[in-house]
Coordinates of C-alpha atoms and ligand atoms in Angstrom, one line a residue:
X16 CA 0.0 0.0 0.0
X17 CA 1.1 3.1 -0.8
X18 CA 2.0 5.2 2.2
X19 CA -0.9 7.9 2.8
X20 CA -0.2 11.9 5.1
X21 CA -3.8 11.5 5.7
X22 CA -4.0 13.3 9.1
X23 CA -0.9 15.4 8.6
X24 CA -1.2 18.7 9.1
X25 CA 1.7 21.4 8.9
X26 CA 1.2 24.0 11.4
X27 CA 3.6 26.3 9.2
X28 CA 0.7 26.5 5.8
X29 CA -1.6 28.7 5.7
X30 CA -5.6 27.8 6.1
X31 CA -8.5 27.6 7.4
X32 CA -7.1 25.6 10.5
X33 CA -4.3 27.5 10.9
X34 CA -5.7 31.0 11.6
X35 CA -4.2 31.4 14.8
X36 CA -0.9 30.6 13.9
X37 CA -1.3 33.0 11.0
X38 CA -3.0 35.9 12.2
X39 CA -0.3 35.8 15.3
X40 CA 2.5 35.5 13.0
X41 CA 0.9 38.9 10.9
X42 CA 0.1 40.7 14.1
X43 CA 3.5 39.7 15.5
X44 CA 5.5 41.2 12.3
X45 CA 3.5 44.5 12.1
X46 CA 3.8 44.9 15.4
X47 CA 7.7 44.5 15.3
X48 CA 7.7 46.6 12.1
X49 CA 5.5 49.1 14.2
X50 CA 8.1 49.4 16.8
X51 CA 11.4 49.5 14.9
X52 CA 10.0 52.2 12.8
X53 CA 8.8 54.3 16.0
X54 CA 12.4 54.2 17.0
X55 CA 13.6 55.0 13.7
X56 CA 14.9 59.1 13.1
X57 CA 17.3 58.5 10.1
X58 CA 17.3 56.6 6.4
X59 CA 20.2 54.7 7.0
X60 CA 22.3 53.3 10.3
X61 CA 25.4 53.2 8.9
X62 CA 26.5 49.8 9.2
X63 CA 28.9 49.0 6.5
X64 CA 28.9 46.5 4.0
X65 CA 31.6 43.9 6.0
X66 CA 29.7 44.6 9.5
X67 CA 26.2 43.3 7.7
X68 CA 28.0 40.6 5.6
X69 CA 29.2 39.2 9.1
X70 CA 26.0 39.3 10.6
X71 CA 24.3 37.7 7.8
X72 CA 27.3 35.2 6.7
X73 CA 26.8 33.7 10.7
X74 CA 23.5 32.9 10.1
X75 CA 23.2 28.8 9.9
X76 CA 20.4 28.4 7.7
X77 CA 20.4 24.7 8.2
X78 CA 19.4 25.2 12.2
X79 CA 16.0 26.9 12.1
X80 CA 14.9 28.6 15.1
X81 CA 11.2 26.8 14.8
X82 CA 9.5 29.3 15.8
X83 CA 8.5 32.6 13.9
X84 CA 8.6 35.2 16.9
X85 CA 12.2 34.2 17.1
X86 CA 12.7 34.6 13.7
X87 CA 11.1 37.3 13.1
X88 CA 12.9 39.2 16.0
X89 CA 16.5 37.8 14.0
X90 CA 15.0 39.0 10.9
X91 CA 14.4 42.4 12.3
X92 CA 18.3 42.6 13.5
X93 CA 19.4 41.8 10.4
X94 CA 17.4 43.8 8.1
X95 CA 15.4 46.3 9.5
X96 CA 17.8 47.1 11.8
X97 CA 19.5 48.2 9.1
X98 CA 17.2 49.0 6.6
X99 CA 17.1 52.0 4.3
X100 CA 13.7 53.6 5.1
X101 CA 12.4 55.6 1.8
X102 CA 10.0 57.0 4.5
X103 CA 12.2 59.1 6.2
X104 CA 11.9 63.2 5.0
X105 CA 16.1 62.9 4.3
X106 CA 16.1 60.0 2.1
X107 CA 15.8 61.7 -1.0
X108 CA 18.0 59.9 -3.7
X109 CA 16.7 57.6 -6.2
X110 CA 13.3 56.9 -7.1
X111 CA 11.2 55.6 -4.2
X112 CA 8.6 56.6 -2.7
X113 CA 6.9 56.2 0.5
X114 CA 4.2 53.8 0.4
X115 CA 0.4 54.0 0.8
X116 CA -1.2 52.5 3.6
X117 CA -4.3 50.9 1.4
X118 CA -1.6 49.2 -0.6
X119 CA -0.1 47.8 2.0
X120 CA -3.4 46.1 3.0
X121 CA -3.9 44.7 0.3
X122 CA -0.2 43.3 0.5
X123 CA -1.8 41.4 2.9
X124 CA -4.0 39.8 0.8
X125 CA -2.0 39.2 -2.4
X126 CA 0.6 37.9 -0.6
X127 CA -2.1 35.1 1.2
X128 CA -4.3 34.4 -1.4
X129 CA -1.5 33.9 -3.6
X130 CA -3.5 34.5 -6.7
X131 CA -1.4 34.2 -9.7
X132 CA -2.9 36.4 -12.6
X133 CA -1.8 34.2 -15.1
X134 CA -4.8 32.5 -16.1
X135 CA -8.3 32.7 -15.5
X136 CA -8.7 29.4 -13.2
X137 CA -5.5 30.9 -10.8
X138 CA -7.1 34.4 -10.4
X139 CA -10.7 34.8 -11.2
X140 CA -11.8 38.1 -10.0
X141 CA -8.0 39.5 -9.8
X142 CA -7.9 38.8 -13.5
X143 CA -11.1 41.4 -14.0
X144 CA -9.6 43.7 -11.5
X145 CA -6.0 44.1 -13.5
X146 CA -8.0 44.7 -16.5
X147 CA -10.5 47.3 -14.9
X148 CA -7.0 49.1 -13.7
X149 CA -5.6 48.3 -17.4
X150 CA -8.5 49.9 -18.8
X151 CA -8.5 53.3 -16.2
X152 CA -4.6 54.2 -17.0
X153 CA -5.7 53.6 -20.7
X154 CA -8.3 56.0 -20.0
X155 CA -5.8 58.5 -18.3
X156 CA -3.6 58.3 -21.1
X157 CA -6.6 59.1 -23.5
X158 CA -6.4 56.0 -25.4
X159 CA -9.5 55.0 -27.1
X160 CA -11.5 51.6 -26.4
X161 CA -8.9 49.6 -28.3
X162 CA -6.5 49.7 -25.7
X163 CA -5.0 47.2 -23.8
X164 CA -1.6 45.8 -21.6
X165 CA -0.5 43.6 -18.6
X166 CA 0.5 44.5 -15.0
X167 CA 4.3 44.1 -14.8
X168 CA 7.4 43.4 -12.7
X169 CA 8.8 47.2 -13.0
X170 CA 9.9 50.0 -15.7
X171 CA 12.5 47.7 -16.9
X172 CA 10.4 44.3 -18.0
X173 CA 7.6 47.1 -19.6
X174 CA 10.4 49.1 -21.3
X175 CA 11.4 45.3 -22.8
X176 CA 7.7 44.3 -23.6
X177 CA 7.2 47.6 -25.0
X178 CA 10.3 47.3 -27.5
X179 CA 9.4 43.7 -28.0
X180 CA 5.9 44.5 -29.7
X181 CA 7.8 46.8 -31.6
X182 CA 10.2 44.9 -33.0
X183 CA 6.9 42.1 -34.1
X184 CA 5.2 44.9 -35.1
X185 CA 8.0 45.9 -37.8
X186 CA 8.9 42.6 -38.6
X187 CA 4.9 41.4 -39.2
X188 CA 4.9 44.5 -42.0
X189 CA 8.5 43.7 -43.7
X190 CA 7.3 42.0 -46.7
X191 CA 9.8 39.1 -48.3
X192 CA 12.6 39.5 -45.5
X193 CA 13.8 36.9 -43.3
X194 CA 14.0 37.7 -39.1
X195 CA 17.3 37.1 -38.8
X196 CA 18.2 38.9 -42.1
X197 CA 16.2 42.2 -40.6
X198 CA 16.9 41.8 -37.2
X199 CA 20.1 42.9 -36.8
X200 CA 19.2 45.9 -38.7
X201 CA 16.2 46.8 -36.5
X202 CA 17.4 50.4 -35.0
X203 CA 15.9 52.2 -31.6
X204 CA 15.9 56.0 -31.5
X205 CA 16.6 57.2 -27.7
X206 CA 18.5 59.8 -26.4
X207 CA 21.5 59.6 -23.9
X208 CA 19.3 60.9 -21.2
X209 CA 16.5 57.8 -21.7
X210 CA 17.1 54.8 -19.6
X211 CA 19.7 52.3 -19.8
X212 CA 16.8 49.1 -20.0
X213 CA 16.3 50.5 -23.1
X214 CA 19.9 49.7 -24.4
X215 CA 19.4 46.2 -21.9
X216 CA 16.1 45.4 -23.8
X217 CA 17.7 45.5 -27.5
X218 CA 20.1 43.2 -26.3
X219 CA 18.1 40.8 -25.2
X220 CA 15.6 41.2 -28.5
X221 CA 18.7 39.9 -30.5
X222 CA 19.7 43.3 -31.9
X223 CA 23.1 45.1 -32.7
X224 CA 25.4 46.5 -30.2
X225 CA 24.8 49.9 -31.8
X226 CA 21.1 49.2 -32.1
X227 CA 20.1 52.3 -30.4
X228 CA 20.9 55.3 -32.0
X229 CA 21.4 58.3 -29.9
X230 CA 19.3 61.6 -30.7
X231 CA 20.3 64.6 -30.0
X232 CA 18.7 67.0 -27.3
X233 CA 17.9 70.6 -27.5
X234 CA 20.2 71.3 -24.7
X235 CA 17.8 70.7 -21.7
X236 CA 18.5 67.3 -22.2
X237 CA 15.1 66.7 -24.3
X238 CA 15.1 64.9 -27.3
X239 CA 15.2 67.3 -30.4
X240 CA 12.3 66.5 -33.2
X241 CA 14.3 67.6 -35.8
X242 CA 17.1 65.5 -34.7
X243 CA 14.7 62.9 -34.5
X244 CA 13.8 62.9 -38.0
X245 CA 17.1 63.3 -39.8
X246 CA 18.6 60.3 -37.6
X247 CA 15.8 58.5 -38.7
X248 CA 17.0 59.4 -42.7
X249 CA 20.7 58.6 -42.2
X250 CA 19.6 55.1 -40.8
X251 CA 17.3 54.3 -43.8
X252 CA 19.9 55.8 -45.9
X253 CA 22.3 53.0 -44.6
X254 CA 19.9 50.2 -44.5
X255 CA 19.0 50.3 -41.8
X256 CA 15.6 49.4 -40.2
X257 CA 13.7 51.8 -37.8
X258 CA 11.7 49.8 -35.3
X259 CA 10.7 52.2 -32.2
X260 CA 11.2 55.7 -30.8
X261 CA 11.2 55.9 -27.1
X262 CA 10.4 58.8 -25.4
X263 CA 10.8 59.7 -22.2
X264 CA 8.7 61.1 -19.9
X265 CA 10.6 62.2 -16.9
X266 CA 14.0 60.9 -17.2
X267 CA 16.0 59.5 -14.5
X268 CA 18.3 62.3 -14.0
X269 CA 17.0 65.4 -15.0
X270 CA 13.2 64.6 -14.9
X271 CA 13.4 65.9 -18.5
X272 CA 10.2 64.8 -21.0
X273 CA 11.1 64.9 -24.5
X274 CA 8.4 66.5 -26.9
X275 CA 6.3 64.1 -27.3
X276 CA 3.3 65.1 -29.5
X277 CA 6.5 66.3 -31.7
X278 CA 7.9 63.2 -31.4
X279 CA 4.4 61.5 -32.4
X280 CA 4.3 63.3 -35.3
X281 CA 7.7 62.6 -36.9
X282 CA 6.9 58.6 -35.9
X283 CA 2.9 58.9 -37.8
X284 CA 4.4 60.2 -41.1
X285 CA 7.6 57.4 -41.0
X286 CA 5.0 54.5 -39.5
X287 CA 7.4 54.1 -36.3
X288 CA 6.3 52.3 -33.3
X289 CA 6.5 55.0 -30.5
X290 CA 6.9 53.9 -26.7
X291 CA 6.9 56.3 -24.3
X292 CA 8.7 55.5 -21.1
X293 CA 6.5 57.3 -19.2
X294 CA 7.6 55.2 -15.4
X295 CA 9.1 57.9 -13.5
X296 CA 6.2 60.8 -15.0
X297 CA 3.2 58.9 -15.3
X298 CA 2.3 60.5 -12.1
X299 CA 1.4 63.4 -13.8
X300 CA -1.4 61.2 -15.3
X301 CA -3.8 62.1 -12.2
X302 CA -1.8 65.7 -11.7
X303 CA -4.6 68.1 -11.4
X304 CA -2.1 71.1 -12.5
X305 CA 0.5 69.2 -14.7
X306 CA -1.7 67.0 -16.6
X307 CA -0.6 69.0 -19.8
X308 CA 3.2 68.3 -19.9
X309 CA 2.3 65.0 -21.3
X310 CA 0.4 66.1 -23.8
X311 CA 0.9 63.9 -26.8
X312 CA 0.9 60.3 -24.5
X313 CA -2.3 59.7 -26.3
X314 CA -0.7 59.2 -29.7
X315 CA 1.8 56.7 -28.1
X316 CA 2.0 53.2 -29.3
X317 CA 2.9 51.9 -26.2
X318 CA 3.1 53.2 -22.7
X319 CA 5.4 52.1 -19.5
X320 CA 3.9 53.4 -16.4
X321 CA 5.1 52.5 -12.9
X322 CA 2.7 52.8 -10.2
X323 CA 5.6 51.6 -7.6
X324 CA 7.4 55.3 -8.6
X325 CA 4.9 58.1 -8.5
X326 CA 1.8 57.0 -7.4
X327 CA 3.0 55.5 -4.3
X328 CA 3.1 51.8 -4.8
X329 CA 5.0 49.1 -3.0
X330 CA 7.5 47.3 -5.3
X331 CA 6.3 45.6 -7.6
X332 CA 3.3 48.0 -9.4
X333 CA 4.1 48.3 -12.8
X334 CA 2.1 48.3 -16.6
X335 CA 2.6 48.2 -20.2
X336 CA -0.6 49.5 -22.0
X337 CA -0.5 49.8 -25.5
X338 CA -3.2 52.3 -27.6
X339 CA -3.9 49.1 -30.2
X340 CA -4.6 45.6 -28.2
X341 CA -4.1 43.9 -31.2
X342 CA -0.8 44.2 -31.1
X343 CA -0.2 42.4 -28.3
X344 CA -1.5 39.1 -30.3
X345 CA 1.6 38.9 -31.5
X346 CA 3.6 37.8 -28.7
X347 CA 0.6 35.5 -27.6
X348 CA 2.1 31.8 -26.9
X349 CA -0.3 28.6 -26.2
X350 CA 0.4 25.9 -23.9
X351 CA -2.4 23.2 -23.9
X352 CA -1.6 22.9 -20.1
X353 CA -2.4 26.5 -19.2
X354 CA -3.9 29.0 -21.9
X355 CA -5.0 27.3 -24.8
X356 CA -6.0 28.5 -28.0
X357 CA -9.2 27.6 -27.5
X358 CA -10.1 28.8 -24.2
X359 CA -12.9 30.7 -24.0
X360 CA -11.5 32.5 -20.6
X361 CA -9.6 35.3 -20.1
X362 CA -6.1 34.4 -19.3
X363 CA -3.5 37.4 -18.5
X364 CA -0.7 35.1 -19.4
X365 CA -1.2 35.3 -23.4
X366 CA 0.0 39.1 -22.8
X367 CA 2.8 38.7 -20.3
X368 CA 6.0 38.0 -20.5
X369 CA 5.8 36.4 -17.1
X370 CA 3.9 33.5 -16.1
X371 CA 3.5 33.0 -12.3
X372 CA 2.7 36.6 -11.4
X373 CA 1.5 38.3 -8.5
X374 CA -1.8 40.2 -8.2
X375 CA -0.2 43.3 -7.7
X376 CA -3.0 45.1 -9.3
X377 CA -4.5 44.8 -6.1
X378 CA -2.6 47.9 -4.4
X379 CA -3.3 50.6 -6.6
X380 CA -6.9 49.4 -6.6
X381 CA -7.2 49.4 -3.1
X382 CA -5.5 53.0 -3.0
X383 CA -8.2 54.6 -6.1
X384 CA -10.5 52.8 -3.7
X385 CA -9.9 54.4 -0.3
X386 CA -7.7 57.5 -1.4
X387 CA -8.7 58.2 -4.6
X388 CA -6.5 59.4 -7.6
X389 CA -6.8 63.4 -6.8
X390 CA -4.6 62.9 -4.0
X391 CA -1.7 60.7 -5.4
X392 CA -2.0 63.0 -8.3
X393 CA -2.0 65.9 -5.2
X394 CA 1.3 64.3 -3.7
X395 CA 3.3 64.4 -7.0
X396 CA 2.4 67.5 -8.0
X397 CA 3.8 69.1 -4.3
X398 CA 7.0 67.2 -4.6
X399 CA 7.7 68.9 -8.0
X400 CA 6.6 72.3 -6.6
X401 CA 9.5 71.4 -4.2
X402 CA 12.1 70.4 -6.3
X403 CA 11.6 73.9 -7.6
X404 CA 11.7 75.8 -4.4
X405 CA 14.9 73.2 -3.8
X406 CA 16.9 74.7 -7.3
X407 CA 15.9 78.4 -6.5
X408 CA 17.1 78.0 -2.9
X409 CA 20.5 76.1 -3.9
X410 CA 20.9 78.9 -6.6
X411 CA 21.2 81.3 -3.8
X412 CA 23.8 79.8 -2.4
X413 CA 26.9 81.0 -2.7
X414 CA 28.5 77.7 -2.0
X415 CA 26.6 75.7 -4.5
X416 CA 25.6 75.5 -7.7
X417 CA 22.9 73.9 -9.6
X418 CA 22.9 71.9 -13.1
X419 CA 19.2 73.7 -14.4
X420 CA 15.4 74.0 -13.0
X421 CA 13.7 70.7 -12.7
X422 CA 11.0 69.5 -15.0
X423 CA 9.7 67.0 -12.2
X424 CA 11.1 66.1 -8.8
X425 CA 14.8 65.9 -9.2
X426 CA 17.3 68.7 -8.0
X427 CA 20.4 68.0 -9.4
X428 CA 23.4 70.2 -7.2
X429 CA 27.1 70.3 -6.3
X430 CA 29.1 71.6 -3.1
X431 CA 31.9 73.7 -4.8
X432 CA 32.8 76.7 -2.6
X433 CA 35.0 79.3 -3.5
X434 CA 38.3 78.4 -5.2
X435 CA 37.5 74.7 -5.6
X436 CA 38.1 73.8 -9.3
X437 CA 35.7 71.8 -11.2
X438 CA 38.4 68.9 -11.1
X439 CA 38.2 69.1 -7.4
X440 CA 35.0 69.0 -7.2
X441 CA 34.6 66.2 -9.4
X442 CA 36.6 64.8 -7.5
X443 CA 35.5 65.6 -3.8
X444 CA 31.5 64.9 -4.9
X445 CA 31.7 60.8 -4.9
X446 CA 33.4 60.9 -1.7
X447 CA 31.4 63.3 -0.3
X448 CA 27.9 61.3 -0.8
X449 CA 30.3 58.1 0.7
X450 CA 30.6 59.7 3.3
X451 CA 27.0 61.3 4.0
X452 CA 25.6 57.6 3.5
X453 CA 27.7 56.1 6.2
X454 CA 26.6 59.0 8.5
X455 CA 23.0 57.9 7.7
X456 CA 21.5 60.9 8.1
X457 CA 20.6 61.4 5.1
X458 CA 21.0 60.1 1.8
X459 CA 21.6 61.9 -2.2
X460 CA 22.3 60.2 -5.4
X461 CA 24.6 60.7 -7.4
X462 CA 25.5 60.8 -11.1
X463 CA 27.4 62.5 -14.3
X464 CA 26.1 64.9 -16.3
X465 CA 28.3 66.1 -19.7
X466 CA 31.5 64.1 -17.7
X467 CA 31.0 66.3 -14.6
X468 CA 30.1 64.9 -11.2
X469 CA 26.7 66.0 -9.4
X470 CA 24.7 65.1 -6.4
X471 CA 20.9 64.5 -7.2
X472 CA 17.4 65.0 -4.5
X473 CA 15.3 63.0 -6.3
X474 CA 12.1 64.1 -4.2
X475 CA 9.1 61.5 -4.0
X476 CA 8.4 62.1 -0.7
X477 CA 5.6 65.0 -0.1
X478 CA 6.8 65.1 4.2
X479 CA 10.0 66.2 2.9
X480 CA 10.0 69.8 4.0
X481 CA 12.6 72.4 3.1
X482 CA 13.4 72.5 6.7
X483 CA 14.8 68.8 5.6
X484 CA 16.6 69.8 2.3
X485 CA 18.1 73.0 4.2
X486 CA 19.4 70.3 7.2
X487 CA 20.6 68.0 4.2
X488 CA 22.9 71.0 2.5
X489 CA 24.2 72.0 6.0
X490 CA 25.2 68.3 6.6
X491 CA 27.1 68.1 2.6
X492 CA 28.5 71.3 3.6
X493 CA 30.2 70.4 6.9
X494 CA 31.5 67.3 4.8
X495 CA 32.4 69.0 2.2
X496 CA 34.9 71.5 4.4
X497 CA 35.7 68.3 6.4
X498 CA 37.1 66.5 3.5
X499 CA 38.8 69.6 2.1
X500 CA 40.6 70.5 5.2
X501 CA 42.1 66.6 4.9
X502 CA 42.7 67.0 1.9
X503 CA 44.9 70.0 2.5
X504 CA 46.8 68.0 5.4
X505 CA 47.2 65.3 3.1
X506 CA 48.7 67.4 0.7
X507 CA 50.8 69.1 3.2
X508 CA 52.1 65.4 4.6
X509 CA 52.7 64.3 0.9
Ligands
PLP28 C1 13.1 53.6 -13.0 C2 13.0 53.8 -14.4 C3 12.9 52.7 -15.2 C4 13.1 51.2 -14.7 O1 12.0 50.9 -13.9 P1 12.2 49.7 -12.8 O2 10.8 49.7 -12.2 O3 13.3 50.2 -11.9 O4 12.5 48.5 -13.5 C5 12.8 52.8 -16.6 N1 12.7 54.1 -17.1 C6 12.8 55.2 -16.4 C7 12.7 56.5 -17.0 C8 12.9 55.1 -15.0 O5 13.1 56.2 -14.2

């Protein structure tokens, strides 16, 4: 006889006879999350990279502590201890944002539920509720009833879906011309300001090294129309194949959004896919007073929005919608297992590039739910009226400078008093935001702009106050004159 587990209950799966130990366990982690954050006054503690890598590295993951208070309590030493809290008003570096409460409700959810919106019979209802969100950021983008896309990972894995219908798109209307013949003559227009996924996502499509083709920018840093259309010539000119333009609407660095009803026009007359990497700016989507700097989004082929940016989403929240849901037949697979061609369902997974896939849909519904889109849309727009009151501050002082007056929510800035050359401050500005992480008081990005060193706010946080950017400058500033006066001993010494 075959050996049976009838009667066999683990305590450690979640179900309806194991509520207890589940709701304790969820009680017991927000309650610990509760309390480390009450305690917590700065983004960062400081620890450094060999201190955690010992605390980890001791660990013996082959000895469990059986019981999940104790390791929750481990798990709170070793990570949030030490976590970097996007919460805080002084964390103002890269592109997170604080998250909203409703979403993190439904976290709880998702992540027991375990839906997987891949097909119809894993999902159900989540399946119709990613589609109703589909259809409302369509909506907001002013696509027409034709429109349709997936929930995705992030910015990245959209920006690669995006490129990917492009490149079937092209392909499909080649007449007589083999893929791998034309492939490798597919070209992307970007410009140096648009994300590197976009130079990532041609490599994995099978395309060139020099597939994408740099376009000029009108000296803002936003891609030039003209530029646009004349790179687009010398590429046909030498056989080559133009697949995509991608725009950007709010670029990493500068915040910058390229033209993009110019744009649109220049890729109507040529018949060019045009994908608009809208993940950092689609929060103006649901701006009440910005709305209008995306004008043009509408006439977009295809659109990369991520919720988990600027309209306060835990990680993951991100879409591809496209303006013709046809096009995303293309890239349709069948399995006779999961989706197949018959089914009379509606399975999520003939549009993804994923298959298992969480129901992340869920947050931003339960956030239009309880806090509706006004607000996030609210929250955005003050962080961009900060970034500006940010520049005109730093502009005033005479220790500073600043590269140009943000579009959207980044402030990029430098610490160069008096007599410092721009070598030196080149120089002195990666060490300088080394040294303001491991204080952990606050933390600044960092990146190069025409070869020269800057720090970056990027500002997602609407508690951040000036009050907090003022504190932030002082701190960069007693750095700054702290690492100058070693480096005049040093040089003394030497
Ligand atoms: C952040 C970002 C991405 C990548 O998004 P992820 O969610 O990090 O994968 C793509 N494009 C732009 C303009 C971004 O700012």
């Amino acid at each position: 006889m075959e050996a049976t587990l009838e009667g066999f209950a683990s305590p450690h799966l979640f179900s309806g006879s194991t509520l207890d130990g589940y709701t304790s366990a969820v009680w017991h982690a927000s309650a610990l999350l509760a309390d480390r954050v009450k305690a917590v006054r700065q983004p960062y503690s400081g620890a450094s990279v060999a201190d955690l890598q010992a605390q980890v590295d001791a660990v013996d993951l082959d000895r469990p502590l059986g019981d999940t208070g104790a390791a929750l309590h481990e798990a709170a030493r070793l990570y949030l201890d030490n976590a970097v809290w996007f919460h805080e008003p002084t964390y103002v570096a890269h592109l997170n944002c604080p998250v909203a409460i409703p979403a993190l409700s439904a976290e709880v959810l998702i992540s027991a539920v375990n839906s997987s919106v891949d097909t119809w019979d894993q999902s159900a209802a989540g399946t119709l509720i990613e589609r109703r969100l589909i259809d409302w950021t369509a909506g907001r983008i002013g696509f027409g009833p034709d429109a349709d896309g997936v929930f995705t990972s992030g910015g990245t894995q959209s920006n690669l879906q995006g490129l990917l219908l492009a490149r079937e798109e092209t392909l499909a209307g080649l007449e007589g011309r083999e893929r791998e013949e034309a492939i490798p003559l597919l070209r992307i227009f970007a410009t140096t300001e648009s994300h590197f996924s976009v130079s990532k996502s041609a490599g994995i499509l099978g395309m060139a090294a020099d597939a994408v083709v740099g376009v000029a920018t009108d000296g803002t840093g936003r891609m030039d129309s003209t530029a646009l259309a004349a790179a687009i010539d010398d590429v046909r000119r030498d056989g080559g194949i133009p697949m995509a333009v991608v725009a950007t609407a709010g670029t990493t660095d500068l915040g910058r959004i390229d033209p993009v009803a110019g744009i649109a026009t220049v890729c109507e007359s040529q018949g060019i896919w045009l994908h608009v990497d809208a993940a950092y700016g689609c929060g103006l989507l649901v701006s009440q007073r910005r709305r209008h700097l995306i004008d043009g989004i509408e006439r977009a082929d295809s659109v990369t929005v991520d919720f988990h940016k600027s309209f306060f989403q835990p990680v993951s929240s991100s879409a591809i919608v496209v303006r013709r849901g046809e096009t995303m037949r293309r890239i349709a697979v069948h399995a006779d297992y999961l989706n197949p061609r018959t089914a009379t369902v509606p399975n999520q997974v003939d549009k993804s590039l994923q298959t298992t896939r969480r129901f992340d849909a869920l947050k931003l519904w339960m956030t239009l739910r309880t806090m509706g889109s006004e607000r996030i849309g609210d929250m955005f727009d003050t962080v961009v009226d900060r970034a500006q009151e940010a520049y005109r501050f730093i502009l005033d002082e005479a220790d500073f400078e600043a590269v140009a007056p943000p579009t959207l929510s980044t402030v990029l800035f430098r610490f160069r008093p008096e007599g410092l050359s721009v070598a030196e401050c080149d120089a002195l500005m990666p060490r300088l935001r080394q040294r303001l992480f491991y204080g952990g008081q606050a933390i600044v990005a960092g990146t190069t702009i025409g070869g020269h060193y800057w720090l970056k706010f990027t500002l997602l946080n609407p508690n951040t106050t000036m009050g907090n950017l003022k504190d932030v400058l002082d701190l960069i500033r007693e750095i700054g004159r702290d690492l100058l006066g070693e480096h005049e001993v040093t040089a003394v010494m030497a």
